């Protein structure tokens, strides 16, 4: 892991934080390289509390070169240190008997899920929170907000250094906070590192966070699980009525699956039973539901740590048109009616054996509209998907009125409401995606309408796209607290991960693209294949000049201080790739436009050479896919065509 160890006076943000502390009455934890403080843990700490203690001790050692001893409550009591907590000089990791005593009426048992408590009590500090992840998140909050530690990525961290071997904390420290969004998942490739995810206070399904780091909210069957629970190859021949009736015939199809087993299966079907496109289950078939319950119960017994069981439609249409499904759907004004009929039955059957499990289903595409009559049971989770939205516009805008109204409708009937949101261009990861101004407003809108879980689906296949490291960091912070200022977070990341000198350059760059999208009032889809709807030649020229300036600054900084700015040039080179790709995509058009209207042209002089260099950068930065649905041979063709177009 790359660690930047800086004086607290180097980075303005950190300097201001601790300068304010210096003006207040302080708790001096380390004084001139010596300490009288210990970290207090319960006699039998939970794995999470032990991790919280170890993390705190390790980072305090990095900051001060002093290792605080760890003591148990029994040892502290035997030595008389617990007689007066105000004088004890302890950092108390709760929940524990001592933290309960110190917090008095602010008990950890009353704070909501994942909540944190940071409080000074005389000369002691309490770092605690909700049972479970609370104490670990409290330590991370303390290290970030009070000491200036920053985990930018899984491999790069900024750790400030205490000046003169002295570390002081504001004696008025008093933080009590619980996130409204309790399941938080930024779906980027870089977010799946388990320890980085825990330090980012994320807890979704994809990052395999172990129990000692708080665990993760595990989903059985992931999503689009209908055929995982009731496999057509196993059940269709004997039970065709368990599957969708379309045009009066029970049909099945497994798109893209051409295994020998599937070919043999197809050979047993009549032609009219084979759907050209995907199909679904018959959600109203009670016999099918009983078999699904049996299979779901077996899966949960095999996965005792599961928090969620997915029972949802496949990722296509092919809904059932049988008389019973149609009756349920018509009565509810939405195909969500028949789906929720099944899901409620499953949830009811599993509730007594698995009271901790929520049965999840999707409100997705044709099931997105909430039903009029049927309501989700209390142990059912609805995950609403925003896939049709314009992602350059806020969710609560008139442009996204249909989704906005569906979300409001679900929020009135669903006790457990999640949103599956989208923050990248799946058509081409490498294109600019100007959604920075809607990220915080959207999350605030979600939280205000009882959304308790959000997955922000980003570039989960690719280590490089449109500033993916920055996006992941900012989104993680906003998931934890949607009230934060996204632009300030963005500037903070640029300052810490890149260099302070690049903050005004990148701020101007992002604004050029955001302003261009707003002027065009385009519907920013997640399947855009180009930027013709919104990037004009003047905007592209301005963005390119700013990227040129950023690269020149990075080259100068890394040459002047290679240790401090190691890797900065490559980071900036990666950040240029979306704009470089736009030039390669649209070179003839922009070239013609510049000549026709006598406009400046900042594109490459030699597009063939630029294409070859771009392909080299794709390989240099470890990119193996340029879009979501991308087989290796398709990616190789994509690279070959980039060069071929200009040869």
Coordinates of C-alpha atoms in Angstrom, one line a residue:
X1 CA 0.0 0.0 0.0
X2 CA 1.3 3.4 -0.9
X3 CA 1.3 5.6 2.2
X4 CA 1.8 9.4 2.1
X5 CA 3.2 10.5 5.3
X6 CA 2.8 14.3 5.5
X7 CA 3.3 17.0 8.0
X8 CA 0.0 18.4 9.2
X9 CA 0.9 21.8 7.8
X10 CA 1.4 20.5 4.2
X11 CA -2.2 19.9 3.3
X12 CA -4.4 22.9 3.9
X13 CA -7.4 20.8 4.8
X14 CA -5.7 18.9 7.5
X15 CA -3.9 22.0 8.8
X16 CA -7.1 23.9 9.3
X17 CA -8.7 20.9 11.1
X18 CA -6.0 20.7 13.7
X19 CA -5.4 24.5 13.9
X20 CA -9.0 24.8 15.1
X21 CA -8.3 22.1 17.6
X22 CA -5.2 23.9 18.9
X23 CA -7.3 27.0 19.7
X24 CA -9.7 24.9 21.9
X25 CA -9.1 23.2 25.2
X26 CA -7.2 20.0 24.2
X27 CA -6.8 16.4 25.3
X28 CA -3.2 15.7 24.7
X29 CA -2.9 12.0 23.8
X30 CA 0.8 12.1 22.9
X31 CA 3.1 14.8 24.2
X32 CA 6.6 15.1 22.7
X33 CA 6.8 11.4 21.8
X34 CA 5.4 10.1 25.1
X35 CA 1.9 9.0 26.2
X36 CA 0.0 8.3 29.4
X37 CA -3.0 7.0 27.4
X38 CA -4.2 3.4 26.8
X39 CA -6.8 1.9 24.6
X40 CA -9.5 0.2 26.7
X41 CA -11.3 -2.8 25.4
X42 CA -13.9 -5.1 26.9
X43 CA -12.7 -8.3 28.6
X44 CA -14.2 -10.3 25.8
X45 CA -14.1 -8.0 22.8
X46 CA -16.1 -8.9 19.7
X47 CA -14.0 -9.6 16.5
X48 CA -15.1 -6.2 15.3
X49 CA -14.0 -4.4 18.5
X50 CA -10.7 -6.2 18.3
X51 CA -10.2 -5.0 14.7
X52 CA -11.2 -1.4 15.7
X53 CA -8.6 -1.5 18.5
X54 CA -5.9 -2.8 16.2
X55 CA -6.7 -0.3 13.5
X56 CA -6.7 2.6 16.0
X57 CA -3.4 1.5 17.6
X58 CA -1.7 1.0 14.2
X59 CA -2.7 4.4 12.8
X60 CA -1.9 6.3 16.0
X61 CA 1.6 4.6 15.8
X62 CA 1.9 5.8 12.2
X63 CA 0.9 9.3 13.1
X64 CA 2.9 9.7 16.3
X65 CA 5.6 7.0 16.4
X66 CA 4.1 6.0 19.7
X67 CA 2.3 2.8 20.4
X68 CA -0.6 3.1 22.9
X69 CA -0.9 0.0 25.1
X70 CA -4.1 -2.0 25.0
X71 CA -5.7 -2.8 28.4
X72 CA -8.9 -4.7 29.3
X73 CA -11.6 -3.4 31.6
X74 CA -10.5 -5.9 34.3
X75 CA -6.9 -4.8 34.2
X76 CA -7.9 -1.1 34.2
X77 CA -10.2 -1.7 37.1
X78 CA -7.6 -3.6 39.1
X79 CA -5.1 -0.8 38.6
X80 CA -7.7 1.8 39.8
X81 CA -7.9 3.6 36.4
X82 CA -11.7 3.3 36.2
X83 CA -12.4 5.1 39.5
X84 CA -12.6 8.4 37.6
X85 CA -13.1 8.2 33.9
X86 CA -12.5 12.0 33.6
X87 CA -8.9 11.4 34.8
X88 CA -8.3 8.0 33.5
X89 CA -6.7 9.0 30.1
X90 CA -8.3 6.2 28.2
X91 CA -9.5 5.7 24.6
X92 CA -12.5 3.5 25.3
X93 CA -13.7 1.2 22.6
X94 CA -17.4 0.4 23.2
X95 CA -19.9 -0.9 23.5
X96 CA -18.8 -2.0 27.0
X97 CA -19.7 -1.5 30.6
X98 CA -17.2 1.4 30.7
X99 CA -18.5 3.1 27.6
X100 CA -22.1 2.8 28.9
X101 CA -21.0 4.4 32.1
X102 CA -19.1 7.2 30.3
X103 CA -22.0 7.9 27.9
X104 CA -24.6 7.9 30.6
X105 CA -27.9 8.7 28.8
X106 CA -26.4 8.3 25.3
X107 CA -26.5 4.5 25.2
X108 CA -25.1 2.6 22.2
X109 CA -28.3 0.5 22.2
X110 CA -30.4 3.5 21.1
X111 CA -28.4 4.5 18.1
X112 CA -29.5 3.2 14.7
X113 CA -27.8 0.7 12.5
X114 CA -24.1 1.4 11.9
X115 CA -24.3 4.5 14.0
X116 CA -21.1 6.0 15.6
X117 CA -20.5 7.9 18.9
X118 CA -17.3 9.9 19.4
X119 CA -17.2 11.7 22.7
X120 CA -14.7 13.2 25.1
X121 CA -15.3 12.5 28.8
X122 CA -12.9 14.6 30.8
X123 CA -9.4 13.4 29.7
X124 CA -10.8 10.2 28.2
X125 CA -12.4 9.5 24.8
X126 CA -15.2 7.1 23.9
X127 CA -15.2 5.6 20.4
X128 CA -18.3 3.5 20.2
X129 CA -21.6 3.0 18.4
X130 CA -24.3 0.6 17.4
X131 CA -23.6 -3.0 18.3
X132 CA -21.9 -4.6 15.3
X133 CA -20.0 -2.3 13.0
X134 CA -20.5 0.8 15.2
X135 CA -17.1 0.7 17.1
X136 CA -15.1 0.0 13.9
X137 CA -16.9 2.8 12.0
X138 CA -16.3 5.1 15.0
X139 CA -12.6 4.5 14.8
X140 CA -12.5 5.2 11.1
X141 CA -14.6 8.3 11.6
X142 CA -12.2 9.4 14.3
X143 CA -9.1 8.8 12.2
X144 CA -10.6 10.7 9.3
X145 CA -12.5 13.6 10.9
X146 CA -10.1 14.3 13.8
X147 CA -6.7 13.1 12.5
X148 CA -6.9 13.6 8.8
X149 CA -6.3 10.0 7.6
X150 CA -7.6 9.4 4.1
X151 CA -8.1 6.1 2.3
X152 CA -8.2 7.2 -1.3
X153 CA -8.1 3.7 -2.8
X154 CA -7.3 0.2 -1.7
X155 CA -3.6 0.9 -2.3
X156 CA -3.1 4.6 -1.5
X157 CA -3.6 6.3 1.8
X158 CA -2.6 9.6 3.3
X159 CA -1.5 9.5 6.9
X160 CA -0.6 12.8 8.5
X161 CA 2.3 13.2 10.9
X162 CA 1.9 14.7 14.3
X163 CA 4.0 17.9 14.7
X164 CA 6.8 17.7 17.3
X165 CA 5.5 14.2 18.4
X166 CA 2.4 15.8 19.9
X167 CA -1.2 14.8 19.2
X168 CA -4.1 16.7 20.7
X169 CA -7.8 16.2 20.4
X170 CA -10.6 18.7 21.0
X171 CA -12.0 18.2 24.5
X172 CA -15.4 19.3 23.2
X173 CA -15.5 16.3 20.8
X174 CA -19.1 15.1 20.6
X175 CA -20.3 13.2 17.5
X176 CA -23.4 11.0 17.3
X177 CA -24.3 10.0 13.8
X178 CA -26.2 7.1 12.1
X179 CA -26.4 6.8 8.3
X180 CA -29.9 6.8 6.9
X181 CA -28.8 4.5 4.1
X182 CA -27.9 1.3 5.9
X183 CA -26.8 -0.8 3.0
X184 CA -24.2 1.1 0.9
X185 CA -22.5 -0.3 -2.2
X186 CA -20.5 1.6 -4.8
X187 CA -20.2 -0.9 -7.5
X188 CA -16.7 -0.2 -8.9
X189 CA -14.0 -2.7 -9.4
X190 CA -11.8 -0.8 -7.0
X191 CA -14.5 -0.9 -4.3
X192 CA -14.5 -4.6 -4.0
X193 CA -11.3 -4.8 -1.8
X194 CA -12.8 -5.9 1.5
X195 CA -10.6 -3.8 3.9
X196 CA -10.9 -0.7 1.7
X197 CA -14.7 -1.2 1.6
X198 CA -14.9 -1.4 5.4
X199 CA -12.7 1.7 5.8
X200 CA -15.1 3.5 3.3
X201 CA -18.0 2.4 5.5
X202 CA -19.5 0.4 2.7
X203 CA -21.2 -3.0 3.4
X204 CA -22.8 -4.3 0.2
X205 CA -22.8 -7.8 -1.2
X206 CA -19.9 -7.7 -3.7
X207 CA -16.9 -6.8 -1.4
X208 CA -16.1 -9.9 0.7
X209 CA -15.7 -8.1 4.0
X210 CA -14.9 -10.6 6.7
X211 CA -16.6 -10.7 10.1
X212 CA -13.8 -9.0 11.9
X213 CA -14.2 -6.0 9.6
X214 CA -17.9 -5.9 10.1
X215 CA -19.0 -8.4 7.4
X216 CA -21.1 -7.5 4.4
X217 CA -24.8 -7.7 3.5
X218 CA -24.8 -11.0 1.6
X219 CA -27.4 -11.7 -1.1
X220 CA -28.2 -15.3 -1.9
X221 CA -28.7 -15.7 -5.7
X222 CA -27.6 -12.1 -6.3
X223 CA -30.2 -10.8 -8.7
X224 CA -32.3 -12.0 -11.6
X225 CA -32.7 -15.3 -9.8
X226 CA -35.9 -16.9 -11.2
X227 CA -34.1 -19.6 -13.2
X228 CA -31.5 -20.2 -10.5
X229 CA -34.3 -21.1 -8.1
X230 CA -36.4 -23.0 -10.7
X231 CA -34.0 -24.1 -13.4
X232 CA -35.8 -24.7 -16.7
X233 CA -33.5 -27.6 -17.6
X234 CA -34.6 -29.4 -14.4
X235 CA -38.3 -28.5 -14.3
X236 CA -39.7 -27.4 -17.7
X237 CA -40.3 -30.8 -19.2
X238 CA -42.3 -32.1 -16.2
X239 CA -43.9 -28.8 -15.2
X240 CA -44.3 -26.4 -18.2
X241 CA -47.1 -24.7 -16.3
X242 CA -44.5 -23.3 -13.9
X243 CA -43.2 -21.2 -16.7
X244 CA -44.5 -18.2 -18.6
X245 CA -47.5 -18.6 -20.9
X246 CA -47.0 -16.4 -24.0
X247 CA -49.5 -16.3 -26.8
X248 CA -51.3 -19.2 -25.2
X249 CA -48.3 -21.5 -25.0
X250 CA -45.9 -22.3 -22.1
X251 CA -42.5 -21.2 -23.3
X252 CA -38.9 -21.2 -22.2
X253 CA -35.6 -20.0 -23.5
X254 CA -32.1 -19.5 -22.0
X255 CA -30.6 -16.8 -24.2
X256 CA -26.9 -17.1 -24.8
X257 CA -26.6 -20.6 -23.2
X258 CA -25.6 -23.1 -25.9
X259 CA -24.2 -25.9 -23.9
X260 CA -24.6 -29.5 -25.0
X261 CA -27.0 -30.0 -22.1
X262 CA -29.1 -27.1 -23.3
X263 CA -29.2 -28.4 -26.9
X264 CA -30.4 -31.8 -25.6
X265 CA -33.0 -30.0 -23.6
X266 CA -34.2 -28.0 -26.6
X267 CA -34.5 -31.2 -28.7
X268 CA -37.2 -32.4 -26.3
X269 CA -39.4 -29.4 -26.9
X270 CA -41.9 -28.6 -29.6
X271 CA -41.0 -25.5 -31.7
X272 CA -43.8 -23.4 -30.2
X273 CA -42.4 -24.0 -26.7
X274 CA -39.1 -22.4 -27.6
X275 CA -39.2 -18.6 -27.2
X276 CA -36.9 -16.5 -29.3
X277 CA -36.3 -14.2 -26.5
X278 CA -36.2 -14.6 -22.7
X279 CA -39.1 -15.8 -20.6
X280 CA -40.0 -15.7 -16.9
X281 CA -41.6 -18.0 -14.4
X282 CA -45.4 -18.2 -13.9
X283 CA -45.3 -16.3 -10.6
X284 CA -48.9 -17.1 -9.7
X285 CA -48.5 -20.9 -9.9
X286 CA -48.9 -22.2 -6.3
X287 CA -47.2 -25.5 -7.0
X288 CA -44.1 -23.7 -8.4
X289 CA -44.0 -21.4 -5.4
X290 CA -43.9 -24.4 -3.1
X291 CA -40.9 -25.8 -5.0
X292 CA -39.2 -22.4 -5.0
X293 CA -39.7 -22.2 -1.2
X294 CA -38.1 -25.6 -0.8
X295 CA -35.1 -24.6 -2.9
X296 CA -34.8 -21.2 -1.2
X297 CA -34.9 -22.8 2.2
X298 CA -32.0 -25.2 1.3
X299 CA -29.9 -22.3 0.0
X300 CA -30.4 -20.3 3.2
X301 CA -29.5 -23.3 5.3
X302 CA -26.3 -23.6 3.3
X303 CA -25.5 -19.9 3.7
X304 CA -26.3 -19.0 7.4
X305 CA -24.7 -15.6 7.1
X306 CA -27.0 -14.4 4.3
X307 CA -28.9 -11.2 5.0
X308 CA -31.0 -11.2 1.8
X309 CA -32.6 -13.9 -0.5
X310 CA -33.3 -12.7 -4.0
X311 CA -36.4 -13.9 -5.7
X312 CA -36.7 -11.7 -8.8
X313 CA -37.4 -11.7 -12.6
X314 CA -34.8 -12.5 -15.2
X315 CA -33.0 -9.7 -17.0
X316 CA -35.5 -9.6 -19.9
X317 CA -39.2 -9.4 -20.5
X318 CA -41.2 -12.6 -21.4
X319 CA -43.7 -12.1 -18.6
X320 CA -46.5 -14.6 -18.1
X321 CA -49.8 -14.0 -19.7
X322 CA -51.8 -16.8 -18.1
X323 CA -55.3 -16.0 -16.8
X324 CA -54.2 -15.9 -13.1
X325 CA -51.1 -13.8 -13.6
X326 CA -53.1 -11.4 -15.9
X327 CA -55.8 -11.2 -13.3
X328 CA -53.3 -10.2 -10.5
X329 CA -51.5 -7.8 -12.7
X330 CA -54.7 -6.1 -13.9
X331 CA -56.1 -5.8 -10.4
X332 CA -52.8 -4.1 -9.3
X333 CA -52.3 -2.0 -12.4
X334 CA -48.8 -3.4 -12.8
X335 CA -47.0 -6.7 -13.5
X336 CA -45.5 -6.2 -10.1
X337 CA -48.8 -7.7 -8.8
X338 CA -48.1 -11.3 -9.8
X339 CA -44.5 -11.1 -8.9
X340 CA -45.2 -9.8 -5.4
X341 CA -47.9 -12.4 -4.9
X342 CA -45.1 -15.0 -5.2
X343 CA -42.5 -13.1 -3.2
X344 CA -44.9 -12.5 -0.3
X345 CA -45.7 -16.2 -0.2
X346 CA -42.0 -17.1 -0.1
X347 CA -41.3 -14.5 2.6
X348 CA -44.2 -15.8 4.8
X349 CA -43.0 -19.4 4.5
X350 CA -39.4 -18.6 5.4
X351 CA -39.9 -16.0 8.1
X352 CA -40.1 -18.2 11.2
X353 CA -36.9 -20.1 10.4
X354 CA -34.9 -17.1 9.0
X355 CA -36.2 -14.1 10.8
X356 CA -33.0 -12.1 10.0
X357 CA -33.4 -12.6 6.2
X358 CA -35.2 -10.2 3.9
X359 CA -36.7 -11.6 0.7
X360 CA -35.7 -9.2 -2.0
X361 CA -37.3 -8.7 -5.4
X362 CA -36.8 -6.1 -8.2
X363 CA -39.0 -3.3 -9.3
X364 CA -37.3 -3.3 -12.7
X365 CA -38.4 -2.3 -16.1
X366 CA -41.9 -3.8 -16.5
X367 CA -42.4 -4.4 -12.8
X368 CA -41.2 -0.9 -11.8
X369 CA -44.6 0.5 -11.2
X370 CA -45.9 -0.1 -7.6
X371 CA -49.1 -2.3 -7.3
X372 CA -52.4 -0.8 -6.3
X373 CA -53.7 -3.5 -4.0
X374 CA -51.0 -6.0 -2.8
X375 CA -48.4 -4.7 -0.3
X376 CA -44.9 -6.1 0.4
X377 CA -44.7 -8.0 3.7
X378 CA -42.5 -6.6 6.4
X379 CA -39.8 -9.1 5.6
X380 CA -39.8 -8.3 1.8
X381 CA -37.3 -5.9 0.3
X382 CA -38.2 -4.0 -2.9
X383 CA -35.2 -3.0 -5.0
X384 CA -36.2 -0.3 -7.4
X385 CA -34.0 0.2 -10.5
X386 CA -33.5 3.6 -12.2
X387 CA -32.2 2.1 -15.5
X388 CA -34.5 4.2 -17.8
X389 CA -33.6 7.6 -16.3
X390 CA -31.6 10.4 -17.6
X391 CA -28.5 10.5 -15.4
X392 CA -27.6 14.1 -16.2
X393 CA -30.9 15.2 -14.6
X394 CA -31.9 14.8 -10.9
X395 CA -34.2 12.0 -10.1
X396 CA -36.8 14.4 -8.8
X397 CA -36.8 16.5 -12.0
X398 CA -39.6 16.4 -14.6
X399 CA -37.3 14.6 -17.0
X400 CA -37.3 11.6 -14.6
X401 CA -40.9 12.1 -13.4
X402 CA -42.0 8.6 -14.2
X403 CA -39.3 7.0 -12.0
X404 CA -39.7 9.7 -9.4
X405 CA -43.4 9.0 -9.0
X406 CA -42.8 5.2 -8.9
X407 CA -40.2 5.7 -6.1
X408 CA -42.6 7.8 -4.2
X409 CA -45.3 5.2 -4.7
X410 CA -43.1 2.3 -3.5
X411 CA -41.9 4.4 -0.5
X412 CA -45.5 4.5 0.8
X413 CA -46.1 0.8 0.8
X414 CA -42.6 -0.8 1.3
X415 CA -41.0 -1.0 4.7
X416 CA -37.7 -2.0 3.1
X417 CA -36.9 0.0 0.0
X418 CA -33.6 -0.2 -1.9
X419 CA -32.5 1.6 -5.1
X420 CA -30.3 0.1 -7.8
X421 CA -28.8 3.3 -9.4
X422 CA -26.4 3.7 -12.3
X423 CA -23.3 6.0 -12.4
X424 CA -21.5 5.0 -15.6
X425 CA -21.9 4.5 -19.3
X426 CA -22.3 0.7 -19.8
X427 CA -22.2 1.3 -23.6
X428 CA -18.6 2.5 -23.4
X429 CA -16.9 2.9 -20.0
X430 CA -14.3 5.2 -21.5
X431 CA -16.7 8.0 -22.4
X432 CA -17.1 11.0 -20.1
X433 CA -20.3 10.7 -18.0
X434 CA -21.3 14.1 -16.7
X435 CA -23.5 13.2 -13.7
X436 CA -21.4 14.8 -10.9
X437 CA -24.0 17.4 -10.0
X438 CA -26.9 14.9 -9.5
X439 CA -25.1 12.4 -7.2
X440 CA -25.7 14.2 -3.9
X441 CA -29.2 15.4 -4.7
X442 CA -30.3 12.0 -5.9
X443 CA -29.0 10.3 -2.7
X444 CA -30.7 13.0 -0.6
X445 CA -33.9 12.3 -2.5
X446 CA -33.6 8.6 -1.9
X447 CA -33.0 9.0 1.8
X448 CA -35.9 11.4 2.2
X449 CA -38.2 8.8 0.7
X450 CA -37.3 5.9 3.0
X451 CA -34.7 4.3 0.8
X452 CA -32.4 2.4 3.2
X453 CA -30.1 0.7 0.7
X454 CA -28.4 1.9 -2.5
X455 CA -26.2 0.2 -5.0
X456 CA -24.5 2.7 -7.3
X457 CA -23.4 0.5 -10.3
X458 CA -20.2 1.8 -11.8
X459 CA -17.3 0.4 -13.9
X460 CA -17.3 -3.0 -12.1
X461 CA -15.3 -4.7 -14.9
X462 CA -12.7 -2.0 -15.5
X463 CA -9.9 -0.4 -13.5
X464 CA -9.9 2.7 -15.7
X465 CA -12.8 4.7 -16.9
X466 CA -14.0 8.3 -16.3
X467 CA -12.1 9.1 -13.1
X468 CA -13.3 5.8 -11.4
X469 CA -11.1 6.3 -8.3
X470 CA -12.5 9.7 -7.7
X471 CA -16.1 8.6 -8.4
X472 CA -15.8 5.6 -6.0
X473 CA -14.5 7.8 -3.2
X474 CA -17.0 10.6 -3.6
X475 CA -19.9 8.2 -3.9
X476 CA -18.8 6.2 -0.8
X477 CA -18.8 9.4 1.2
X478 CA -22.2 10.5 0.0
X479 CA -23.7 7.0 0.7
X480 CA -22.5 7.5 4.3
X481 CA -23.8 11.1 4.5
X482 CA -25.8 12.5 1.5
X483 CA -25.7 15.9 3.1
X484 CA -22.1 16.4 2.2
X485 CA -21.1 18.7 -0.6
X486 CA -20.1 16.6 -3.6
X487 CA -18.0 19.4 -5.3
X488 CA -16.0 19.9 -2.1
X489 CA -15.5 16.1 -1.8
X490 CA -14.3 16.0 -5.4
X491 CA -11.8 18.8 -4.8
X492 CA -10.6 17.1 -1.6
X493 CA -9.9 13.9 -3.5
X494 CA -8.1 15.7 -6.3
X495 CA -5.9 17.5 -3.7
X496 CA -5.1 14.3 -1.8
X497 CA -4.9 11.7 -4.5
X498 CA -3.4 13.8 -7.2
X499 CA -2.0 17.1 -6.0
X500 CA -3.4 20.4 -4.6
X501 CA -2.1 22.2 -7.7
X502 CA -4.5 20.2 -9.9
X503 CA -7.7 21.2 -7.9
X504 CA -8.5 24.3 -10.0
X505 CA -7.6 22.6 -13.3
X506 CA -9.8 19.6 -12.7
X507 CA -12.6 21.7 -11.2
X508 CA -12.6 23.7 -14.4
X509 CA -12.4 20.5 -16.5
X510 CA -15.4 18.9 -14.8
X511 CA -17.4 22.1 -15.0
X512 CA -16.8 22.3 -18.8
X513 CA -18.3 18.9 -19.3
X514 CA -21.1 19.4 -16.8
X515 CA -22.0 22.7 -18.3
X516 CA -22.0 21.2 -21.8
X517 CA -24.4 18.5 -20.8
X518 CA -26.7 21.0 -19.0
X519 CA -26.7 23.3 -22.1
X520 CA -27.6 20.4 -24.3
X521 CA -30.3 19.2 -21.9
X522 CA -29.5 15.7 -23.2
X523 CA -31.0 12.5 -21.9
X524 CA -27.8 10.9 -20.6
X525 CA -28.4 7.1 -20.9
X526 CA -26.2 4.4 -19.5
X527 CA -26.0 2.9 -23.0
X528 CA -24.7 5.9 -24.9
X529 CA -22.2 4.9 -27.6
X530 CA -21.0 8.4 -28.3
X531 CA -21.3 12.0 -27.0
X532 CA -22.8 13.6 -30.1
X533 CA -25.8 14.8 -28.0
X534 CA -23.9 17.0 -25.8
X535 CA -20.2 17.7 -26.3
X536 CA -19.6 20.5 -28.8
X537 CA -16.3 21.2 -30.4
X538 CA -15.6 24.3 -28.3
X539 CA -16.3 22.3 -25.1
X540 CA -14.1 19.5 -26.3
X541 CA -11.3 21.9 -27.1
X542 CA -11.6 23.6 -23.6
X543 CA -11.6 20.2 -21.9
X544 CA -8.5 19.1 -23.9
X545 CA -6.6 22.3 -23.0
X546 CA -7.3 21.7 -19.3
X547 CA -6.1 18.1 -19.6
X548 CA -3.0 19.3 -21.3
X549 CA -2.4 21.8 -18.5
X550 CA -3.0 19.1 -15.9
X551 CA -0.4 16.8 -17.6
X552 CA 2.2 19.6 -17.7
X553 CA 1.7 20.4 -14.0
X554 CA 2.0 16.7 -13.1
X555 CA 5.2 16.3 -15.1
X556 CA 6.7 19.3 -13.4
X557 CA 5.7 18.1 -9.9
X558 CA 6.8 14.6 -10.3
X559 CA 10.2 15.8 -11.8
X560 CA 10.7 18.2 -8.9
X561 CA 9.6 15.8 -6.1
X562 CA 9.6 12.2 -7.4
X563 CA 9.1 10.6 -4.0
X564 CA 6.2 12.8 -3.0
X565 CA 4.5 12.7 -6.4
X566 CA 5.3 9.2 -7.5
X567 CA 2.9 8.0 -10.1
X568 CA 1.2 11.4 -10.6
X569 CA 1.9 11.6 -14.3
X570 CA 0.3 8.2 -14.9
X571 CA -2.7 9.1 -12.9
X572 CA -3.2 12.2 -15.1
X573 CA -2.6 10.2 -18.2
X574 CA -5.4 7.8 -17.2
X575 CA -7.7 10.8 -16.5
X576 CA -7.1 12.0 -20.1
X577 CA -8.4 8.8 -21.7
X578 CA -12.1 9.7 -21.9
X579 CA -11.4 12.9 -23.8
X580 CA -8.8 11.1 -26.0
X581 CA -11.4 8.5 -26.8
X582 CA -13.9 11.2 -27.8
X583 CA -11.4 12.6 -30.3
X584 CA -10.8 9.2 -31.8
X585 CA -14.6 8.4 -32.1
X586 CA -15.5 11.8 -33.7
X587 CA -12.3 12.9 -35.3
X588 CA -13.7 13.3 -38.9
X589 CA -16.8 15.2 -37.7
X590 CA -14.9 17.6 -35.4
X591 CA -12.2 18.1 -38.1
X592 CA -14.8 19.0 -40.7
X593 CA -16.7 21.2 -38.3
X594 CA -13.5 23.1 -37.4
X595 CA -12.8 23.8 -41.0
X596 CA -16.3 24.6 -42.0
X597 CA -16.9 27.1 -39.2
X598 CA -13.2 28.2 -38.7
X599 CA -13.1 26.9 -35.2
X600 CA -10.1 26.0 -33.2
X601 CA -9.1 22.3 -33.4
X602 CA -7.3 20.7 -30.4
X603 CA -7.4 17.1 -31.5
X604 CA -4.4 15.0 -32.4
X605 CA -2.4 15.9 -35.4
X606 CA -2.0 12.3 -36.4
X607 CA -5.1 10.3 -35.5
X608 CA -3.5 7.0 -36.5
X609 CA -0.7 7.5 -34.1
X610 CA -3.1 8.7 -31.4
X611 CA -5.1 5.5 -31.9
X612 CA -2.1 3.3 -31.6
X613 CA -1.0 5.1 -28.4
X614 CA -4.5 4.8 -27.0
X615 CA -4.6 1.1 -27.5
X616 CA -1.2 0.9 -25.7
X617 CA -2.6 2.8 -22.8
X618 CA -5.5 0.4 -22.6
X619 CA -3.1 -2.4 -22.2
X620 CA -0.7 -0.4 -19.9
X621 CA -3.5 0.3 -17.4
X622 CA -4.8 -3.3 -17.3
X623 CA -8.1 -2.7 -19.1
X624 CA -9.7 -6.0 -20.4
X625 CA -13.2 -4.7 -21.1
X626 CA -14.4 -1.4 -22.5
X627 CA -18.1 -2.0 -21.8
X628 CA -20.4 -4.1 -19.6
X629 CA -21.3 -6.9 -22.0
X630 CA -18.0 -7.6 -23.6
X631 CA -16.4 -11.0 -24.5
X632 CA -12.6 -11.1 -24.9
X633 CA -12.9 -11.4 -28.7
X634 CA -15.2 -8.4 -28.8
X635 CA -12.7 -6.3 -26.9
X636 CA -9.8 -7.3 -29.1
X637 CA -11.9 -6.3 -32.1
X638 CA -12.7 -3.0 -30.4
X639 CA -9.0 -2.2 -30.1
X640 CA -8.2 -3.4 -33.6
X641 CA -10.9 -1.2 -35.1
X642 CA -9.7 1.9 -33.3
X643 CA -6.4 1.6 -35.1
X644 CA -7.9 0.3 -38.4
X645 CA -10.2 3.3 -38.7
X646 CA -7.2 5.6 -39.2
X647 CA -4.8 3.5 -41.1

